Short mmCIF file of C-alpha atoms in Angstrom, two decimals:
data_model
loop_
_atom_site.label_atom_id
_atom_site.label_comp_id
_atom_site.label_asym_id
_atom_site.label_seq_id
_atom_site.Cartn_x
_atom_site.Cartn_y
_atom_site.Cartn_z
CA MET A 1 66.72 -52.41 9.86
CA SER A 2 66.27 -49.71 12.40
CA CYS A 3 65.94 -47.14 9.61
CA ASN A 4 63.21 -49.19 7.89
CA PHE A 5 61.27 -49.51 11.15
CA LYS A 6 61.36 -45.76 11.67
CA PHE A 7 60.18 -45.14 8.15
CA GLY A 8 57.29 -47.58 8.64
CA GLY A 9 56.33 -45.87 11.88
CA MET A 10 56.18 -42.50 10.17
CA LYS A 11 53.87 -43.90 7.50
CA ALA A 12 51.57 -45.30 10.16
CA LEU A 13 51.49 -41.98 11.99
CA LEU A 14 50.69 -40.12 8.78
CA ALA A 15 47.90 -42.57 7.97
CA ILE A 16 46.38 -42.21 11.43
CA GLY A 17 46.70 -38.45 11.22
CA GLY A 18 44.96 -38.43 7.86
CA LEU A 19 42.18 -40.62 9.19
CA LEU A 20 41.71 -38.36 12.16
CA CYS A 21 41.50 -35.38 9.83
CA VAL A 22 38.81 -37.10 7.77
CA LEU A 23 36.90 -38.08 10.91
CA ALA A 24 37.19 -34.57 12.28
CA SER A 25 35.96 -33.16 9.00
CA ASN A 26 32.93 -35.43 9.04
CA ALA A 27 32.23 -34.72 12.70
CA THR A 28 31.89 -30.95 12.12
CA ALA A 29 28.18 -30.23 11.73
CA GLN A 30 27.19 -28.31 8.66
CA SER A 31 25.54 -25.01 9.41
CA SER A 32 24.34 -21.89 7.66
CA SER A 33 23.58 -18.44 9.03
CA GLY A 34 21.28 -15.64 8.02
CA GLN A 35 20.19 -12.27 9.32
CA LEU A 36 16.69 -10.88 9.63
CA THR A 37 16.66 -7.16 10.25
CA ILE A 38 13.59 -5.78 12.03
CA THR A 39 12.47 -2.19 11.66
CA MET A 40 9.61 -0.37 13.32
CA ASN A 41 8.51 2.99 14.56
CA VAL A 42 6.82 3.19 17.95
CA GLN A 43 4.16 5.84 18.26
CA SER A 44 2.38 7.29 21.29
CA SER A 45 -1.27 6.36 21.49
CA ILE A 46 -4.29 6.67 23.75
CA THR A 47 -7.56 4.81 23.88
CA LEU A 48 -10.96 5.54 25.37
CA VAL A 49 -13.43 2.99 26.69
CA PHE A 50 -16.71 3.23 28.53
CA GLN A 51 -17.11 1.18 31.68
CA ASN A 52 -20.04 0.41 33.88
CA ASN A 53 -19.79 2.36 37.08
CA PRO A 54 -19.19 0.18 40.15
CA SER A 55 -22.67 1.21 41.29
CA VAL A 56 -24.26 -0.14 38.12
CA GLY A 57 -27.78 -1.40 38.63
CA THR A 58 -28.62 1.04 41.37
CA PRO A 59 -30.69 4.15 40.61
CA GLY A 60 -28.66 6.49 38.45
CA PHE A 61 -26.38 3.81 37.00
CA CYS A 62 -27.88 1.87 34.12
CA PRO A 63 -25.81 -0.94 32.61
CA LEU A 64 -24.04 -0.29 29.35
CA THR A 65 -24.35 -2.73 26.54
CA ASN A 66 -20.91 -3.73 25.22
CA GLY A 67 -19.23 -2.06 28.21
CA GLY A 68 -15.46 -2.04 28.20
CA THR A 69 -15.33 -0.88 24.59
CA ASN A 70 -15.45 2.46 22.85
CA ASN A 71 -18.86 1.80 21.32
CA VAL A 72 -21.56 1.16 23.89
CA GLY A 73 -25.30 1.46 24.32
CA LEU A 74 -27.23 3.11 27.15
CA ASP A 75 -30.94 2.41 27.32
CA MET A 76 -32.80 4.67 29.71
CA GLY A 77 -36.17 3.10 29.07
CA THR A 78 -39.45 4.95 28.69
CA ALA A 79 -40.42 8.03 30.66
CA ALA A 80 -43.22 10.58 30.79
CA PHE A 81 -43.87 13.83 32.59
CA PRO A 82 -47.08 12.90 34.35
CA GLY A 83 -46.75 10.87 37.48
CA ASN A 84 -42.94 10.69 37.42
CA PHE A 85 -43.43 7.81 35.04
CA HIS A 86 -40.29 5.85 34.08
CA THR A 87 -39.83 2.18 33.30
CA ALA A 88 -36.12 1.80 33.99
CA THR A 89 -35.34 1.29 37.64
CA CYS A 90 -31.71 2.15 37.01
CA VAL A 91 -32.29 5.77 36.01
CA ASN A 92 -32.71 8.83 38.12
CA TYR A 93 -35.97 10.56 37.31
CA THR A 94 -36.69 14.09 38.51
CA HIS A 95 -38.98 16.97 37.73
CA LEU A 96 -36.74 19.93 37.18
CA THR A 97 -39.53 22.46 36.99
CA ALA A 98 -43.28 22.43 36.76
CA ALA A 99 -42.91 21.73 33.06
CA ASP A 100 -39.66 19.72 32.61
CA TYR A 101 -38.44 16.35 33.65
CA GLN A 102 -35.01 14.80 33.50
CA VAL A 103 -33.84 11.23 33.16
CA SER A 104 -30.19 10.53 33.87
CA SER A 105 -27.72 7.71 34.19
CA ALA A 106 -24.03 7.69 34.95
CA PHE A 107 -21.17 5.64 33.53
CA ASP A 108 -17.40 5.81 33.56
CA VAL A 109 -14.94 6.94 30.94
CA VAL A 110 -11.43 5.50 31.08
CA VAL A 111 -8.66 6.84 28.89
CA THR A 112 -5.39 4.95 28.76
CA LYS A 113 -2.09 6.10 27.29
CA ALA A 114 0.94 4.25 26.01
CA ASN A 115 4.42 5.47 25.19
CA SER A 116 3.42 9.00 26.03
CA SER A 117 4.73 11.52 28.50
CA SER A 118 1.46 13.44 28.41
CA PRO A 119 0.37 14.16 32.01
CA ASN A 120 -3.38 14.15 31.38
CA TYR A 121 -6.04 14.62 28.75
CA ARG A 122 -8.96 16.83 27.93
CA LEU A 123 -12.39 15.45 27.22
CA ALA A 124 -15.10 16.76 24.93
CA ALA A 125 -18.35 15.43 23.51
CA GLN A 126 -20.81 16.03 20.70
CA ILE A 127 -24.26 14.73 19.83
CA SER A 128 -24.97 13.43 16.36
CA THR A 129 -28.19 15.19 15.42
CA PRO A 130 -30.03 18.29 16.59
CA PRO A 131 -32.51 17.21 19.27
CA PRO A 132 -36.20 18.06 18.96
CA ALA A 133 -37.31 21.38 20.32
CA ASN A 134 -37.43 21.47 24.11
CA VAL A 135 -35.20 18.45 24.46
CA LYS A 136 -31.67 18.78 25.79
CA TRP A 137 -28.86 16.27 26.08
CA LEU A 138 -26.29 17.05 28.74
CA LEU A 139 -23.25 15.52 30.35
CA ASN A 140 -22.62 16.60 33.92
CA ASN A 141 -24.92 19.57 33.34
CA VAL A 142 -23.07 20.70 30.19
CA THR A 143 -25.41 20.95 27.23
CA LEU A 144 -24.24 19.15 24.12
CA THR A 145 -24.73 20.26 20.53
CA ASN A 146 -24.28 18.67 17.16
CA THR A 147 -22.36 21.62 15.77
CA GLY A 148 -19.06 20.91 17.49
CA PHE A 149 -17.38 19.29 20.44
CA THR A 150 -18.22 20.78 23.79
CA ALA A 151 -15.43 20.73 26.34
CA LEU A 152 -16.18 18.66 29.41
CA ASP A 153 -12.89 18.42 31.28
CA ALA A 154 -9.53 20.10 30.82
CA ALA A 155 -7.21 17.71 32.64
CA ASP A 156 -8.45 14.23 33.40
CA ALA A 157 -6.04 11.60 34.67
CA PHE A 158 -5.10 8.72 32.41
CA GLY A 159 -6.21 5.33 33.60
CA ALA A 160 -8.70 6.74 36.09
CA ARG A 161 -12.45 6.24 36.00
CA ILE A 162 -14.09 9.54 35.14
CA THR A 163 -17.76 9.31 35.98
CA LYS A 164 -20.06 11.09 33.56
CA THR A 165 -23.78 11.48 33.96
CA LEU A 166 -25.87 11.60 30.83
CA GLN A 167 -28.98 13.68 31.27
CA VAL A 168 -31.96 14.03 28.97
CA GLN A 169 -34.21 16.98 29.78
CA VAL A 170 -37.67 17.01 28.23
CA LYS A 171 -40.37 19.66 28.39
CA ASN A 172 -43.88 18.40 28.90
CA THR A 173 -44.89 19.83 25.54
CA VAL A 174 -42.71 17.45 23.59
CA ALA A 175 -44.69 14.94 21.56
CA ALA A 176 -44.29 11.27 22.20
CA GLN A 177 -41.37 9.91 20.23
CA VAL A 178 -38.14 8.03 20.58
CA LEU A 179 -35.32 10.31 21.63
CA GLN A 180 -32.03 8.98 20.43
CA GLU A 181 -28.54 10.36 20.00
CA THR A 182 -25.11 9.04 19.30
CA ILE A 183 -22.73 10.91 21.55
CA THR A 184 -19.13 11.04 20.43
CA PHE A 185 -16.51 11.52 23.12
CA LEU A 186 -13.14 12.94 22.20
CA ALA A 187 -10.13 12.56 24.49
CA THR A 188 -7.03 14.52 23.55
CA ALA A 189 -3.70 14.12 25.30
CA ASN A 190 -2.39 17.33 26.76
CA MET B 1 66.15 -50.18 -70.61
CA LEU B 2 64.55 -46.83 -70.91
CA LYS B 3 61.11 -48.39 -71.00
CA LYS B 4 61.92 -50.32 -67.87
CA TYR B 5 63.07 -47.15 -66.21
CA ILE B 6 59.91 -45.29 -67.16
CA SER B 7 57.80 -48.13 -65.96
CA ILE B 8 59.56 -48.14 -62.61
CA MET B 9 59.11 -44.38 -62.29
CA ARG B 10 55.41 -44.64 -63.11
CA GLY B 11 55.03 -47.32 -60.49
CA ALA B 12 56.80 -45.23 -57.95
CA ALA B 13 54.64 -42.20 -58.75
CA LEU B 14 51.46 -44.25 -58.43
CA ALA B 15 52.59 -45.62 -55.10
CA ALA B 16 53.38 -42.13 -53.91
CA LEU B 17 49.90 -40.92 -54.93
CA LEU B 18 48.23 -43.83 -53.17
CA MET B 19 50.23 -43.19 -50.02
CA CYS B 20 49.36 -39.50 -50.19
CA GLY B 21 45.68 -40.36 -50.50
CA ALA B 22 45.85 -42.69 -47.56
CA SER B 23 47.54 -39.94 -45.62
CA LEU B 24 44.77 -37.45 -46.49
CA ALA B 25 42.09 -39.96 -45.46
CA ALA B 26 43.70 -40.40 -42.00
CA GLN B 27 43.52 -36.63 -41.26
CA THR B 28 39.66 -36.45 -41.50
CA THR B 29 39.10 -38.15 -38.13
CA ALA B 30 40.45 -37.36 -34.71
CA THR B 31 39.88 -38.62 -31.23
CA GLY B 32 40.28 -37.07 -27.82
CA VAL B 33 39.20 -37.56 -24.23
CA ILE B 34 38.14 -35.25 -21.45
CA ASN B 35 38.96 -36.32 -17.98
CA GLY B 36 35.96 -34.73 -16.18
CA THR B 37 36.09 -34.18 -12.45
CA LEU B 38 33.41 -32.91 -10.07
CA VAL B 39 33.77 -32.64 -6.35
CA ASN B 40 30.25 -32.94 -4.98
CA LYS B 41 30.44 -31.04 -1.74
CA ASN B 42 27.80 -31.25 0.96
CA GLY B 43 26.28 -28.03 2.17
CA ILE B 44 23.39 -26.27 3.90
CA SER B 45 21.84 -22.88 3.35
CA ILE B 46 19.17 -20.79 5.04
CA GLN B 47 16.78 -18.28 3.54
CA PHE B 48 13.91 -16.15 4.78
CA ASP B 49 10.61 -16.16 2.91
CA THR B 50 7.51 -14.02 3.27
CA ASP B 51 4.78 -15.80 5.18
CA PRO B 52 1.26 -15.36 3.78
CA ALA B 53 0.10 -14.08 7.18
CA GLY B 54 3.06 -11.79 7.78
CA VAL B 55 4.61 -8.63 6.48
CA THR B 56 6.26 -8.74 3.08
CA LEU B 57 9.94 -9.27 3.68
CA GLY B 58 12.54 -7.19 1.95
CA ALA B 59 15.05 -9.32 0.06
CA ALA B 60 12.84 -12.35 0.62
CA GLY B 61 14.40 -15.59 -0.53
CA THR B 62 17.83 -14.59 0.71
CA SER B 63 19.74 -15.06 3.92
CA ALA B 64 19.72 -11.33 4.65
CA ALA B 65 16.10 -10.23 4.70
CA THR B 66 14.29 -7.35 6.35
CA ALA B 67 10.93 -7.18 8.14
CA ASN B 68 9.35 -3.76 8.53
CA PHE B 69 6.58 -3.55 11.13
CA GLY B 70 5.86 0.04 10.13
CA THR B 71 4.35 2.28 12.78
CA VAL B 72 3.26 0.38 15.86
CA SER B 73 1.33 1.56 18.89
CA ALA B 74 -0.73 0.14 21.71
CA PHE B 75 -4.03 1.38 20.36
CA GLY B 76 -3.56 2.73 16.86
CA PRO B 77 -3.84 1.06 13.46
CA LEU B 78 -1.18 -1.42 12.35
CA ALA B 79 0.34 -2.27 9.01
CA ALA B 80 -0.89 -5.22 6.97
CA GLY B 81 0.57 -8.47 8.24
CA VAL B 82 1.03 -7.11 11.77
CA THR B 83 -1.30 -8.05 14.61
CA ARG B 84 -1.49 -7.00 18.25
CA PRO B 85 -2.26 -10.14 20.26
CA SER B 86 -2.10 -8.48 23.65
CA VAL B 87 -2.25 -5.11 25.35
CA THR B 88 -1.71 -4.79 29.08
CA ALA B 89 -1.04 -1.83 31.31
CA ALA B 90 2.66 -2.61 31.22
CA ASN B 91 3.25 -3.59 27.62
CA PHE B 92 1.77 -4.54 24.30
CA THR B 93 2.84 -7.09 21.74
CA VAL B 94 2.88 -6.73 17.99
CA ARG B 95 3.36 -9.84 15.90
CA THR B 96 4.18 -10.88 12.41
CA PHE B 97 5.12 -14.15 10.78
CA PHE B 98 8.07 -15.09 8.62
CA ASP B 99 9.19 -18.31 7.03
CA VAL B 100 12.55 -20.01 7.25
CA GLN B 101 13.61 -22.47 4.61
CA VAL B 102 16.77 -24.52 5.01
CA ILE B 103 18.18 -26.38 2.06
CA GLN B 104 20.77 -29.12 2.25
CA GLY B 105 22.63 -31.20 -0.25
CA GLY B 106 24.93 -34.15 0.14
CA LEU B 107 24.11 -34.71 3.78
CA THR B 108 22.51 -37.68 5.43
CA SER B 109 20.91 -35.30 7.90
CA THR B 110 17.12 -35.25 7.80
CA THR B 111 16.46 -32.32 10.13
CA TYR B 112 18.17 -29.22 11.40
CA THR B 113 18.34 -27.19 14.58
CA LEU B 114 17.53 -23.50 14.36
CA THR B 115 19.09 -21.05 16.78
CA ALA B 116 18.85 -17.30 16.98
CA ASN B 117 20.30 -14.39 18.85
CA LEU B 118 20.19 -10.63 18.74
CA ALA B 119 23.12 -9.04 17.00
CA ALA B 120 23.17 -6.38 19.72
CA ALA B 121 21.36 -5.80 22.98
CA ALA B 122 17.67 -5.02 22.55
CA PRO B 123 16.79 -1.32 22.49
CA THR B 124 15.31 0.14 25.65
CA GLY B 125 11.73 -0.86 26.25
CA LEU B 126 11.71 -3.65 23.70
CA ASN B 127 11.87 -7.42 23.79
CA TYR B 128 12.09 -9.67 20.77
CA LYS B 129 10.60 -13.14 20.73
CA VAL B 130 10.69 -15.83 18.11
CA ASP B 131 8.12 -18.55 18.75
CA ALA B 132 7.70 -17.20 22.30
CA ILE B 133 11.41 -17.50 23.04
CA THR B 134 12.86 -14.23 24.25
CA LEU B 135 15.99 -13.41 22.33
CA THR B 136 19.21 -12.14 23.82
CA THR B 137 22.66 -11.71 22.41
CA ALA B 138 23.31 -15.34 23.41
CA LEU B 139 22.19 -18.15 21.15
CA GLN B 140 18.74 -19.52 21.88
CA THR B 141 17.36 -22.69 20.37
CA ILE B 142 14.23 -22.00 18.38
CA GLN B 143 13.60 -25.39 16.79
CA ILE B 144 15.34 -28.72 17.09
CA ASN B 145 13.83 -30.73 14.26
CA GLY B 146 13.25 -28.43 11.30
CA ALA B 147 12.47 -30.13 8.03
CA TYR B 148 14.56 -29.27 4.99
CA HIS B 149 13.34 -27.81 1.73
CA THR B 150 10.10 -26.37 3.05
CA ASP B 151 8.98 -23.06 4.46
CA ILE B 152 8.50 -23.23 8.20
CA ALA B 153 6.52 -20.37 9.71
CA HIS B 154 7.74 -18.65 12.84
CA ASN B 155 6.17 -15.96 15.03
CA LEU B 156 8.12 -12.81 15.55
CA ASP B 157 6.81 -10.89 18.56
CA LEU B 158 7.90 -7.45 19.63
CA VAL B 159 6.99 -6.79 23.24
CA ILE B 160 6.91 -3.06 23.77
CA LEU B 161 6.70 -1.40 27.15
CA THR B 162 3.95 1.21 27.42
CA ALA B 163 6.06 3.49 29.59
CA ALA B 164 6.94 6.89 28.22
CA PRO B 165 10.31 7.52 26.59
CA GLY B 166 12.83 8.21 29.31
CA ALA B 167 10.77 6.30 31.85
CA GLY B 168 11.65 2.83 30.61
CA GLY B 169 9.68 2.94 27.39
CA PRO B 170 11.14 2.92 23.90
CA ALA B 171 11.94 5.95 21.83
CA VAL B 172 8.94 7.13 19.86
CA ASN B 173 8.56 8.48 16.36
CA THR B 174 11.99 7.27 15.38
CA PRO B 175 12.90 4.14 13.44
CA ILE B 176 14.23 1.35 15.62
CA THR B 177 16.24 -1.33 13.87
CA THR B 178 17.41 -4.62 15.28
CA THR B 179 19.12 -7.55 13.59
CA ILE B 180 18.46 -11.13 14.54
CA ASN B 181 21.03 -13.75 13.59
CA PHE B 182 19.72 -17.17 12.72
CA THR B 183 21.81 -20.33 12.38
CA ALA B 184 20.60 -23.64 11.01
CA THR B 185 22.75 -26.61 11.96
CA ALA B 186 22.30 -30.03 10.44
CA ASN B 187 21.35 -32.67 12.98
#
């Protein structure tokens, strides 16, 4: 009798054990794994933007159109030699000599670097087309040409505002016309 | 007597022929049974698919895919399928998209939970985000109610410090490879 009871107990234990195994099996959440491998190559880079000078709006600091980008406009209005005539109140107008006048306006250049150990950069500029005779385009008194980049600065600081003054010098013999140039600035990390 | 004997023999021969014929007829048919067994097991699998807006994955459609961002920089051009949603003084982010598809069979589960972690610590100057969740080597939950049997798009952002190499920024001009582990668990 005792032997039969023990045998029955074992069967019950086995059954419970089996049930627990089944329950445990069902309780384990199904899952699946995968791997996504990412590859890239980081490269140093710099960018150049034109900013309005903090003094924008005052004489000598005309507002840029599309400021904060690398493609801006700078309208210096209409000017003439006689009578110091100029329509833009934001430009500086001066008679350089008895036969030349100059209109100028300043703006800022900001060059930013990323992932670079370069300490500074050099800046150069070039005009797009040869100006008419007796017309000069200058930046900070450096005459620009369309035949190549003219060096402006050798070691400008990244992230700093570099104020540049664009000057247009016109002799009083120049015929009435629109004077227009696209000036390309080139910043190169040193 | 002899006639009777011959007659008996003929009868016996005829019976033998008939029996032989019956025996031959029985051998033209046969029967058999196959006791077929199939254990229908439940299961779940994950695969990575190329998202239309993202880079083309290597080994797409498998659970071990690759995503190549190509050359990335704060200001330079980027590869197709890679965008640059932000650039700050401290860092810039490049982004692509990839799809995850989880397939299940034999489960009553209707959704899954997606988790992810970096296989190793992130390289210097880099952070990896999936759906804006910054990944570490510890499991992070990306999605709690993913639908089965459909591609679900996820953002993969690489946040890259702008600092120079050696000053906290990442190595430049050298391939950087990182593996992200994903796990889909049936809810």
